[in-house]
Steps between C-alpha positions, in 0.01 A plus 500: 500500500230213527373372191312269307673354217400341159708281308507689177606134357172359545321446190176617681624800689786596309330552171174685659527849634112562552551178695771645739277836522198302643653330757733863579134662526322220724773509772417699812831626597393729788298235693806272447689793678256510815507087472842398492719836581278648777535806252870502522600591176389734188349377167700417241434651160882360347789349595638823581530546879405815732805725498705301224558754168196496270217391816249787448229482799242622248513238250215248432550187340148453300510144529511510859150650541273231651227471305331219463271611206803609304673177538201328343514724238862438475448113557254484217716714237729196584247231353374382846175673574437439864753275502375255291754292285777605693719198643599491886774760579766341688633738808825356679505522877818562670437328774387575878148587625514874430616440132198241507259761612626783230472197234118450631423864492647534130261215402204652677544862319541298197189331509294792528572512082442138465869415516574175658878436671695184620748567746802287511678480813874479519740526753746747431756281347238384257332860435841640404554232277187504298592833433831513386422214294156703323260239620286756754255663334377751721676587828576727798824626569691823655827672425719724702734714314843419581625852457260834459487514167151405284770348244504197759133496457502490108729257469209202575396649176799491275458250227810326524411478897257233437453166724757392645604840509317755758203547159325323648188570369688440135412865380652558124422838355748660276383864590549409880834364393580810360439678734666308830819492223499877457436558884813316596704743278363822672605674800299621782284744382159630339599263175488217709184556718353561109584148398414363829147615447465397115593123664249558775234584234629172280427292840156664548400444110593123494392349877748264539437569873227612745728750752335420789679661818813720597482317859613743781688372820525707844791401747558675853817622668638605832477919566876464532539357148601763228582502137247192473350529113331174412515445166421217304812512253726595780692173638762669694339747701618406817832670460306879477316414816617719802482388891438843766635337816379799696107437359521124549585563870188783535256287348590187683493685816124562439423140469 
């Protein structure tokens, strides 16, 4: 999962929701899909990804509507009408002329609400530690679950995860705690995909992220390949693949 995060340690960000809203509202994830991924990849509503326990296809995040007239609506219940009073947000570039462009486009779709950004540039070295050490306060990130289980998802939201730890965005919420505690303790099952959801819908009420993309790859494969299932958690698939001798010869006698 792609994502924007917000340092929930900021004393601007952290401590204003309807701020976090806004800028959720005023970013144009699908153009940033045609832009950057060619459209290779699916919306992201939560951290959840597609096919992980808990990912429901149907499920709308309502802060990741773009609407511009809602996030002045949200901007304003804030106490920055138009964007007025509100300081320079600070978004941390991680470096390369991609990232550069994604940090441009986040400031453009930002200033359609009046909201003015400064990107820092970093090289990666630097980026990583601004963040570990809480001084980014706005950034872009992604996360690939080490194992298929949304539990490696929710742990960058775990309290006692916070920066240095993979918290990154410093998210403290004692019902979210709760929760992620409880879900260790249960087994596979209905119970779990229940809690799993009830953190989901803690995530979607407090914004301390903008879910921006599940990004999709596409790799090709000889017709005499077999048993080849790319998978993005899956390190040690080579040992399932199988080799048909007799195809390899037929389709290289074609050539």
């Amino acid at each position: 999962v792609v994502y924007i995060g917000f340092n929930m340690d900021d004393p601007l960000l952290g401590k204003n929701l309807n701020l976090r809203r806004a800028l959720a509202l005023a970013y144009d994830t699908n153009t940033s899909l045609q832009k950057f991924y060619n459209n290779r990849g699916i919306v992201a509503h939560s951290p959840i990804a597609p096919g992980m326990d808990g990912y429901d296809s149907e499920f709308k995040n309502p802060n990741k509507e773009f609407n511009v007239a809602k996030a002045k609506e949200f901007l304003a219940k804030a106490g920055y009408p138009e964007g007025k009073g509100l300081p320079v947000l600070e978004f941390s570039d991680s470096g390369g002329s991609t990232g550069r462009q994604m940090a441009e486009y986040l400031s453009q779709q930002w200033e359609k609400i009046g909201v003015k950004v400064n990107i820092v540039q970093n090289t990666w070295p630097q980026f990583t530690d601004r963040i570990r050490n809480k001084k980014a306060q706005i950034f872009g990130l992604a996360w690939g679950a080490d194992y298929p289980d949304p539990q490696n998802m929710f742990q960058l939201f775990f309290g006692p995860n916070e920066s240095p730890g993979p918290n990154n965005s410093n998210f403290k919420n004692k019902e979210f705690d709760a929760l992620y505690a409880q879900a260790l303790k249960t087994p596979i099952g209905p119970q779990r995909t229940v809690l799993y959801k009830k953190m989901r819908d803690v995530f979607v009420e407090h914004v301390p992220w903008i879910p921006t993309v599940h990004r999709r790859g596409y790799m090709v494969s000889h017709g005499w390949v077999h048993n080849l299932k790319r998978m993005k958690v899956i390190h040690g698939m080579f040992k399932y693949l199988r080799v048909d001798v007799e195809k390899k010869k037929e389709l290289k006698a074609k050539l």
